[in-house]
Amino acid sequence: MSVIAERRETVFRRGRRLRRSPALRRLFQETRLSAASLILPVFVDARLREPEPIASLPGHMRWPVSLIGSVADRAAAAGIGGLLLFGLPADKDDRGEAALDPLGPVPTALRALRERDDGLVIVADVCLCEYTAHGHCGVLRADGSVDNDETLPLLAEAAVAYARAGADVVAPSDMMDGRVATIRAALDGTGLTETAVLSYAAKFASAYYGPFREAADCAPSFGDRTTYQMDPPNSREALAELAADVAEGADAVMVKPAGPYLDVLTRAREKLDVPIAAYQVSGEYAAIAAAADRGWMDRRRAALESLVGIARAGADVIVTYFALDAAAWLADR
Ligand code: PBG
Ligand code: ZN
């Protein structure tokens, strides 16, 4: 047998060839994370004069509205895509009326941000739970259940207030049925036709929201959110929710949480032609942060791996508490 024939018999796939050096690995990366596709959640608190660390989200603060510019400075310098604003009001009531107040923390922060031109997309979360005394995402009936249709006009009015104050995008996270259509109609009816709607369309009733509820002071005072947020086992239903929100006029849709729902992201990406966002939620962040604190995982590697997994699954945009860190890490590779 000739030497060549003998060699050919022993040929097998040598996957390691393209992993041999950092340069080869970098060239052949199939998915590239970029800072531009990351959104940083930011909490603005009407009651504060100084930033206050959030114990459940190490490295994050609640910001006084007056300091929103310093957050934007850092975000713009890092080159991330945008900010997602959450508000904590001075006062709460049963209907969450403070969410609609044009002088509330989110509209005030939005007006300050609009004065600047730093290339960030400003997204305003639209929900009532930070503003209701009971912590649910909608208004309650006498029996304590959340009244879907009574909630819709409040959400629409909040969205209009945020759009007027300068939000590029409003992002309803309440999971009431019909809110995208209601919000779109309210925006269009008030001449705010250019404001985009990013719907938290497939939002699951998740244990991973724990740290956020401390950060935003929005834990329900009784019961849970399982009658409006989705049941974790259901991916077909998630697709139906996503498609319904696109049909109602959503410009982009979100899957939330991200890590435990990568299959939903992949299916959404295959089936829909609008941008797909994923929210790597507070518990996903906190779990990595806590394990890294104990020395059980490398913070940077675990964070970047979790984010590239979300991008690989199909997310075009990722909302993440790692946004600023990730931008710095990506710049230094
Ligand atoms: C409230 C809201 C929640 C999150 C975003 N908007 C919490 C919830 O639904 O209880 C979670 C975000 C996170 O955990 O980072 N509508
Ligand atoms: Zn809510």
CSV table of C-alpha atoms and ligand atoms in Angstrom, one decimal:
chain,number,residue,atom,x,y,z
A,1,MET,CA,0.0,0.0,0.0
A,2,SER,CA,1.3,3.4,-0.9
A,3,VAL,CA,2.0,5.9,1.9
A,4,ILE,CA,-0.7,8.2,0.6
A,5,ALA,CA,-3.4,5.5,0.5
A,6,GLU,CA,-2.4,4.4,4.0
A,7,ARG,CA,-2.8,8.0,5.3
A,8,ARG,CA,-6.2,8.4,3.7
A,9,GLU,CA,-7.6,5.5,5.6
A,10,THR,CA,-6.7,7.1,8.8
A,11,VAL,CA,-8.2,10.5,8.0
A,12,PHE,CA,-10.6,11.8,10.5
A,13,ARG,CA,-12.1,15.2,11.3
A,14,ARG,CA,-9.6,17.3,13.1
A,15,GLY,CA,-11.8,19.9,14.7
A,16,ARG,CA,-8.9,21.1,16.8
A,17,ARG,CA,-7.1,22.7,13.7
A,18,LEU,CA,-9.3,25.8,13.9
A,19,ARG,CA,-9.1,26.1,17.6
A,20,ARG,CA,-5.3,26.1,17.7
A,21,SER,CA,-4.7,29.8,18.3
A,22,PRO,CA,-6.5,32.8,19.6
A,23,ALA,CA,-6.4,34.3,16.1
A,24,LEU,CA,-8.0,31.2,14.5
A,25,ARG,CA,-10.6,31.0,17.2
A,26,ARG,CA,-11.5,34.6,16.8
A,27,LEU,CA,-11.7,34.4,13.0
A,28,PHE,CA,-14.1,31.5,13.1
A,29,GLN,CA,-16.5,32.7,15.7
A,30,GLU,CA,-20.0,32.1,14.5
A,31,THR,CA,-21.6,34.5,17.0
A,32,ARG,CA,-20.1,37.9,17.9
A,33,LEU,CA,-21.3,39.7,20.9
A,34,SER,CA,-21.2,43.4,20.5
A,35,ALA,CA,-21.6,46.2,23.0
A,36,ALA,CA,-24.0,47.9,20.6
A,37,SER,CA,-26.6,45.2,21.1
A,38,LEU,CA,-26.6,45.5,24.9
A,39,ILE,CA,-29.1,47.4,27.0
A,40,LEU,CA,-28.5,48.3,30.6
A,41,PRO,CA,-31.5,48.4,33.0
A,42,VAL,CA,-31.4,51.5,35.2
A,43,PHE,CA,-33.5,52.3,38.3
A,44,VAL,CA,-34.4,55.9,39.0
A,45,ASP,CA,-35.8,56.6,42.4
A,46,ALA,CA,-37.8,59.8,43.1
A,47,ARG,CA,-37.0,59.6,46.8
A,48,LEU,CA,-33.2,59.6,46.6
A,49,ARG,CA,-30.6,62.4,46.6
A,50,GLU,CA,-27.6,60.1,46.5
A,51,PRO,CA,-27.2,56.8,44.7
A,52,GLU,CA,-28.1,53.8,46.8
A,53,PRO,CA,-26.5,50.4,46.2
A,54,ILE,CA,-28.9,47.5,45.5
A,55,ALA,CA,-27.9,44.6,47.8
A,56,SER,CA,-29.5,42.0,45.5
A,57,LEU,CA,-27.8,43.3,42.4
A,58,PRO,CA,-24.2,43.8,43.5
A,59,GLY,CA,-22.6,46.6,41.4
A,60,HIS,CA,-25.9,48.3,40.7
A,61,MET,CA,-27.5,51.3,42.2
A,62,ARG,CA,-30.8,53.1,42.5
A,63,TRP,CA,-30.2,56.5,41.1
A,64,PRO,CA,-31.6,59.9,42.0
A,65,VAL,CA,-33.3,61.3,39.0
A,66,SER,CA,-30.8,64.2,38.9
A,67,LEU,CA,-27.9,61.8,38.4
A,68,ILE,CA,-29.3,60.0,35.3
A,69,GLY,CA,-26.8,61.9,33.2
A,70,SER,CA,-23.9,60.3,34.9
A,71,VAL,CA,-25.3,56.9,34.1
A,72,ALA,CA,-25.8,57.9,30.5
A,73,ASP,CA,-22.2,59.2,30.4
A,74,ARG,CA,-20.8,55.8,31.4
A,75,ALA,CA,-23.2,53.9,29.1
A,76,ALA,CA,-22.3,56.1,26.1
A,77,ALA,CA,-18.5,55.8,26.9
A,78,ALA,CA,-18.9,52.0,27.0
A,79,GLY,CA,-20.5,52.0,23.6
A,80,ILE,CA,-23.6,50.0,24.7
A,81,GLY,CA,-26.8,50.3,22.7
A,82,GLY,CA,-29.1,51.8,25.2
A,83,LEU,CA,-30.8,52.1,28.6
A,84,LEU,CA,-34.0,50.6,30.0
A,85,LEU,CA,-35.5,52.8,32.6
A,86,PHE,CA,-37.5,51.7,35.7
A,87,GLY,CA,-39.0,54.1,38.1
A,88,LEU,CA,-39.5,54.1,41.9
A,89,PRO,CA,-42.1,56.8,42.8
A,90,ALA,CA,-42.3,59.0,45.9
A,91,ASP,CA,-45.8,57.6,46.6
A,92,LYS,CA,-47.8,54.5,45.7
A,93,ASP,CA,-51.6,53.9,45.5
A,94,ASP,CA,-54.0,51.2,44.6
A,95,ARG,CA,-54.1,52.1,40.9
A,96,GLY,CA,-50.5,52.9,40.3
A,97,GLU,CA,-51.4,56.5,39.2
A,98,ALA,CA,-47.8,57.6,39.8
A,99,ALA,CA,-46.8,55.6,36.7
A,100,LEU,CA,-48.7,58.2,34.6
A,101,ASP,CA,-47.4,61.3,36.3
A,102,PRO,CA,-45.5,63.4,33.7
A,103,LEU,CA,-43.5,64.7,36.7
A,104,GLY,CA,-42.7,61.2,37.9
A,105,PRO,CA,-39.1,59.8,38.0
A,106,VAL,CA,-39.1,58.2,34.6
A,107,PRO,CA,-40.5,61.1,32.6
A,108,THR,CA,-38.2,63.5,34.5
A,109,ALA,CA,-35.2,61.3,33.7
A,110,LEU,CA,-36.3,61.0,30.1
A,111,ARG,CA,-36.5,64.8,29.6
A,112,ALA,CA,-33.0,65.1,31.0
A,113,LEU,CA,-31.7,62.4,28.7
A,114,ARG,CA,-33.4,63.9,25.7
A,115,GLU,CA,-31.4,67.1,26.2
A,116,ARG,CA,-28.3,65.1,25.6
A,117,ASP,CA,-27.3,63.5,22.3
A,118,ASP,CA,-25.1,60.6,23.3
A,119,GLY,CA,-26.2,58.0,20.8
A,120,LEU,CA,-28.1,55.8,23.3
A,121,VAL,CA,-31.5,54.4,22.6
A,122,ILE,CA,-33.7,55.2,25.6
A,123,VAL,CA,-36.3,52.5,26.5
A,124,ALA,CA,-38.9,53.1,29.2
A,125,ASP,CA,-40.4,50.1,30.9
A,126,VAL,CA,-44.2,50.4,31.1
A,127,CYS,CA,-45.8,48.6,34.1
A,128,LEU,CA,-47.8,49.5,37.2
A,129,CYS,CA,-46.2,47.2,39.8
A,130,GLU,CA,-43.5,49.7,40.9
A,131,TYR,CA,-46.3,52.2,41.4
A,132,THR,CA,-49.1,50.1,43.0
A,133,ALA,CA,-49.3,49.7,46.8
A,134,HIS,CA,-50.1,46.0,46.4
A,135,GLY,CA,-47.3,45.4,43.9
A,136,HIS,CA,-49.4,43.8,41.2
A,137,CYS,CA,-48.9,44.8,37.5
A,138,GLY,CA,-52.5,45.9,37.1
A,139,VAL,CA,-55.5,47.3,39.0
A,140,LEU,CA,-57.4,44.9,41.3
A,141,ARG,CA,-61.0,43.8,41.4
A,142,ALA,CA,-62.7,43.5,44.9
A,143,ASP,CA,-61.7,39.8,44.9
A,144,GLY,CA,-58.0,40.6,44.5
A,145,SER,CA,-57.7,39.4,40.9
A,146,VAL,CA,-56.1,41.6,38.3
A,147,ASP,CA,-58.6,43.3,36.0
A,148,ASN,CA,-57.1,43.2,32.5
A,149,ASP,CA,-59.3,45.7,30.7
A,150,GLU,CA,-59.3,48.2,33.5
A,151,THR,CA,-55.5,48.2,33.5
A,152,LEU,CA,-55.2,48.9,29.7
A,153,PRO,CA,-56.0,52.7,29.8
A,154,LEU,CA,-53.5,53.2,32.6
A,155,LEU,CA,-50.7,51.5,30.7
A,156,ALA,CA,-51.6,53.5,27.6
A,157,GLU,CA,-51.5,56.7,29.5
A,158,ALA,CA,-48.1,55.8,31.0
A,159,ALA,CA,-46.7,54.9,27.6
A,160,VAL,CA,-47.9,58.3,26.2
A,161,ALA,CA,-46.3,60.2,29.1
A,162,TYR,CA,-43.0,58.4,28.6
A,163,ALA,CA,-43.1,58.9,24.8
A,164,ARG,CA,-43.9,62.6,25.2
A,165,ALA,CA,-41.0,62.9,27.7
A,166,GLY,CA,-38.6,61.5,25.0
A,167,ALA,CA,-38.5,57.7,25.2
A,168,ASP,CA,-37.4,56.2,21.9
A,169,VAL,CA,-39.1,53.0,22.8
A,170,VAL,CA,-41.8,52.0,25.3
A,171,ALA,CA,-41.6,48.5,26.7
A,172,PRO,CA,-44.8,47.1,28.3
A,173,SER,CA,-43.9,44.4,30.8
A,174,ASP,CA,-47.2,43.8,32.5
A,175,MET,CA,-48.5,40.9,30.4
A,176,MET,CA,-52.1,42.2,30.2
A,177,ASP,CA,-53.8,41.0,27.0
A,178,GLY,CA,-54.3,43.6,24.4
A,179,ARG,CA,-51.9,46.2,25.8
A,180,VAL,CA,-49.8,46.5,22.7
A,181,ALA,CA,-52.8,47.4,20.5
A,182,THR,CA,-54.0,49.8,23.2
A,183,ILE,CA,-50.7,51.5,23.6
A,184,ARG,CA,-50.1,51.7,19.9
A,185,ALA,CA,-53.5,53.3,19.4
A,186,ALA,CA,-52.9,55.8,22.2
A,187,LEU,CA,-49.5,56.7,20.8
A,188,ASP,CA,-50.8,57.2,17.3
A,189,GLY,CA,-53.8,59.0,18.6
A,190,THR,CA,-51.6,61.6,20.3
A,191,GLY,CA,-49.3,62.1,17.3
A,192,LEU,CA,-46.5,59.9,18.8
A,193,THR,CA,-46.3,57.8,15.7
A,194,GLU,CA,-42.5,57.5,15.8
A,195,THR,CA,-42.3,56.0,19.3
A,196,ALA,CA,-41.5,52.2,19.0
A,197,VAL,CA,-43.1,49.5,21.1
A,198,LEU,CA,-40.8,46.7,22.4
A,199,SER,CA,-43.2,44.2,23.9
A,200,TYR,CA,-42.2,41.8,26.7
A,201,ALA,CA,-44.3,39.4,24.8
A,202,ALA,CA,-43.2,36.1,26.3
A,203,LYS,CA,-42.6,36.9,29.9
A,204,PHE,CA,-42.7,33.9,32.2
A,205,ALA,CA,-43.7,33.8,35.9
A,206,SER,CA,-40.1,33.3,37.1
A,207,ALA,CA,-38.3,32.8,40.3
A,208,TYR,CA,-35.4,34.7,38.6
A,209,TYR,CA,-37.1,38.0,39.1
A,210,GLY,CA,-36.3,37.9,42.9
A,211,PRO,CA,-33.4,40.3,43.0
A,212,PHE,CA,-35.3,42.8,40.8
A,213,ARG,CA,-38.3,42.9,43.1
A,214,GLU,CA,-36.0,44.1,45.9
A,215,ALA,CA,-34.4,46.6,43.5
A,216,ALA,CA,-37.7,48.0,42.2
A,217,ASP,CA,-39.7,47.5,45.4
A,218,CYS,CA,-42.4,45.8,43.4
A,219,ALA,CA,-43.0,42.4,45.0
A,220,PRO,CA,-46.7,41.6,45.1
A,221,SER,CA,-48.0,42.0,48.7
A,222,PHE,CA,-50.2,38.9,48.3
A,223,GLY,CA,-50.4,36.1,45.8
A,224,ASP,CA,-48.1,35.9,42.8
A,225,ARG,CA,-48.1,36.8,39.1
A,226,THR,CA,-49.0,33.4,37.7
A,227,THR,CA,-52.4,34.5,36.3
A,228,TYR,CA,-50.8,37.0,34.0
A,229,GLN,CA,-47.2,35.9,33.4
A,230,MET,CA,-46.6,32.7,31.4
A,231,ASP,CA,-46.3,29.2,32.8
A,232,PRO,CA,-42.6,28.1,32.4
A,233,PRO,CA,-43.3,24.8,30.7
A,234,ASN,CA,-45.1,26.4,27.7
A,235,SER,CA,-43.1,27.3,24.5
A,236,ARG,CA,-45.9,26.9,22.0
A,237,GLU,CA,-47.9,29.3,24.0
A,238,ALA,CA,-45.0,31.7,24.0
A,239,LEU,CA,-44.9,31.7,20.3
A,240,ALA,CA,-48.6,32.5,20.2
A,241,GLU,CA,-48.0,35.4,22.6
A,242,LEU,CA,-45.1,36.7,20.5
A,243,ALA,CA,-47.1,36.5,17.3
A,244,ALA,CA,-50.1,38.2,18.9
A,245,ASP,CA,-48.0,41.1,20.0
A,246,VAL,CA,-46.5,41.5,16.5
A,247,ALA,CA,-50.0,41.4,15.1
A,248,GLU,CA,-51.0,44.1,17.5
A,249,GLY,CA,-48.2,46.4,16.3
A,250,ALA,CA,-45.1,45.6,18.4
A,251,ASP,CA,-42.0,46.7,16.5
A,252,ALA,CA,-39.9,44.2,18.4
A,253,VAL,CA,-40.6,41.5,21.0
A,254,MET,CA,-38.8,40.2,24.0
A,255,VAL,CA,-38.4,36.8,25.7
A,256,LYS,CA,-37.8,36.9,29.4
A,257,PRO,CA,-36.0,35.5,31.3
A,258,ALA,CA,-33.3,34.5,28.7
A,259,GLY,CA,-31.1,31.7,29.9
A,260,PRO,CA,-33.8,29.2,30.9
A,261,TYR,CA,-35.8,30.0,27.7
A,262,LEU,CA,-33.3,29.7,24.9
A,263,ASP,CA,-35.5,27.4,23.0
A,264,VAL,CA,-38.2,30.0,22.9
A,265,LEU,CA,-35.7,32.5,21.6
A,266,THR,CA,-34.6,30.2,18.8
A,267,ARG,CA,-38.1,29.4,17.8
A,268,ALA,CA,-39.1,33.1,17.9
A,269,ARG,CA,-36.1,34.0,15.7
A,270,GLU,CA,-37.1,31.3,13.2
A,271,LYS,CA,-40.7,32.3,13.0
A,272,LEU,CA,-40.8,36.0,13.3
A,273,ASP,CA,-39.2,38.7,11.2
A,274,VAL,CA,-39.1,41.5,13.8
A,275,PRO,CA,-36.1,42.1,16.1
A,276,ILE,CA,-36.0,39.7,19.0
A,277,ALA,CA,-34.8,40.9,22.4
A,278,ALA,CA,-33.9,38.8,25.4
A,279,TYR,CA,-33.8,39.9,29.0
A,280,GLN,CA,-31.1,38.3,31.1
A,281,VAL,CA,-32.9,39.0,34.3
A,282,SER,CA,-31.8,39.9,37.8
A,283,GLY,CA,-31.6,36.3,39.1
A,284,GLU,CA,-29.5,35.2,36.2
A,285,TYR,CA,-27.1,38.0,37.0
A,286,ALA,CA,-27.2,37.5,40.7
A,287,ALA,CA,-26.6,33.8,40.4
A,288,ILE,CA,-23.4,34.4,38.4
A,289,ALA,CA,-22.3,37.2,40.7
A,290,ALA,CA,-22.9,35.2,43.8
A,291,ALA,CA,-21.0,32.1,42.5
A,292,ALA,CA,-18.2,34.3,41.3
A,293,ASP,CA,-18.0,35.9,44.8
A,294,ARG,CA,-17.5,32.5,46.3
A,295,GLY,CA,-14.8,31.8,43.8
A,296,TRP,CA,-16.9,29.0,42.2
A,297,MET,CA,-17.0,30.5,38.7
A,298,ASP,CA,-15.0,33.1,36.9
A,299,ARG,CA,-17.3,36.2,36.7
A,300,ARG,CA,-16.1,37.4,33.3
A,301,ARG,CA,-16.0,34.1,31.5
A,302,ALA,CA,-19.4,33.0,33.0
A,303,ALA,CA,-21.0,36.3,32.1
A,304,LEU,CA,-19.7,36.3,28.5
A,305,GLU,CA,-20.6,32.7,28.0
A,306,SER,CA,-24.2,33.3,29.2
A,307,LEU,CA,-24.5,36.3,26.9
A,308,VAL,CA,-23.1,34.6,23.8
A,309,GLY,CA,-25.4,31.7,24.5
A,310,ILE,CA,-28.4,34.1,24.4
A,311,ALA,CA,-27.1,35.7,21.2
A,312,ARG,CA,-26.4,32.3,19.6
A,313,ALA,CA,-30.0,31.2,20.5
A,314,GLY,CA,-31.3,34.1,18.4
A,315,ALA,CA,-31.4,37.3,20.4
A,316,ASP,CA,-30.6,40.4,18.4
A,317,VAL,CA,-30.7,42.6,21.5
A,318,ILE,CA,-29.9,41.6,25.1
A,319,VAL,CA,-31.0,43.5,28.2
A,320,THR,CA,-28.4,42.6,30.8
A,321,TYR,CA,-27.1,43.9,34.2
A,322,PHE,CA,-23.6,42.9,32.7
A,323,ALA,CA,-24.0,45.5,29.9
A,324,LEU,CA,-21.2,47.8,31.1
A,325,ASP,CA,-18.9,45.0,32.3
A,326,ALA,CA,-19.4,43.1,29.0
A,327,ALA,CA,-18.7,46.2,26.9
A,328,ALA,CA,-15.4,46.7,28.7
A,329,TRP,CA,-14.5,43.0,28.4
A,330,LEU,CA,-15.3,42.9,24.7
A,331,ALA,CA,-13.2,46.0,24.1
A,332,ASP,CA,-10.3,44.4,25.9
A,333,ARG,CA,-10.2,41.1,23.9
B,1,PBG,C1,-42.2,44.2,36.4
B,1,PBG,C2,-40.9,43.7,35.9
B,1,PBG,C3,-40.2,42.7,36.5
B,1,PBG,C4,-39.0,42.6,35.8
B,1,PBG,C5,-39.0,43.6,34.8
B,1,PBG,N1,-40.2,44.2,34.9
B,1,PBG,C6,-40.5,41.8,37.6
B,1,PBG,C7,-41.7,41.1,37.7
B,1,PBG,O1,-42.4,40.9,36.7
B,1,PBG,O2,-42.0,40.6,38.8
B,1,PBG,C8,-37.9,41.6,36.1
B,1,PBG,C9,-36.6,42.0,35.6
B,1,PBG,C10,-35.5,41.3,36.3
B,1,PBG,O3,-35.7,40.4,37.1
B,1,PBG,O4,-34.3,41.7,36.1
B,1,PBG,N2,-43.2,44.3,35.4
B,2,ZN,ZN,-45.1,44.8,36.6
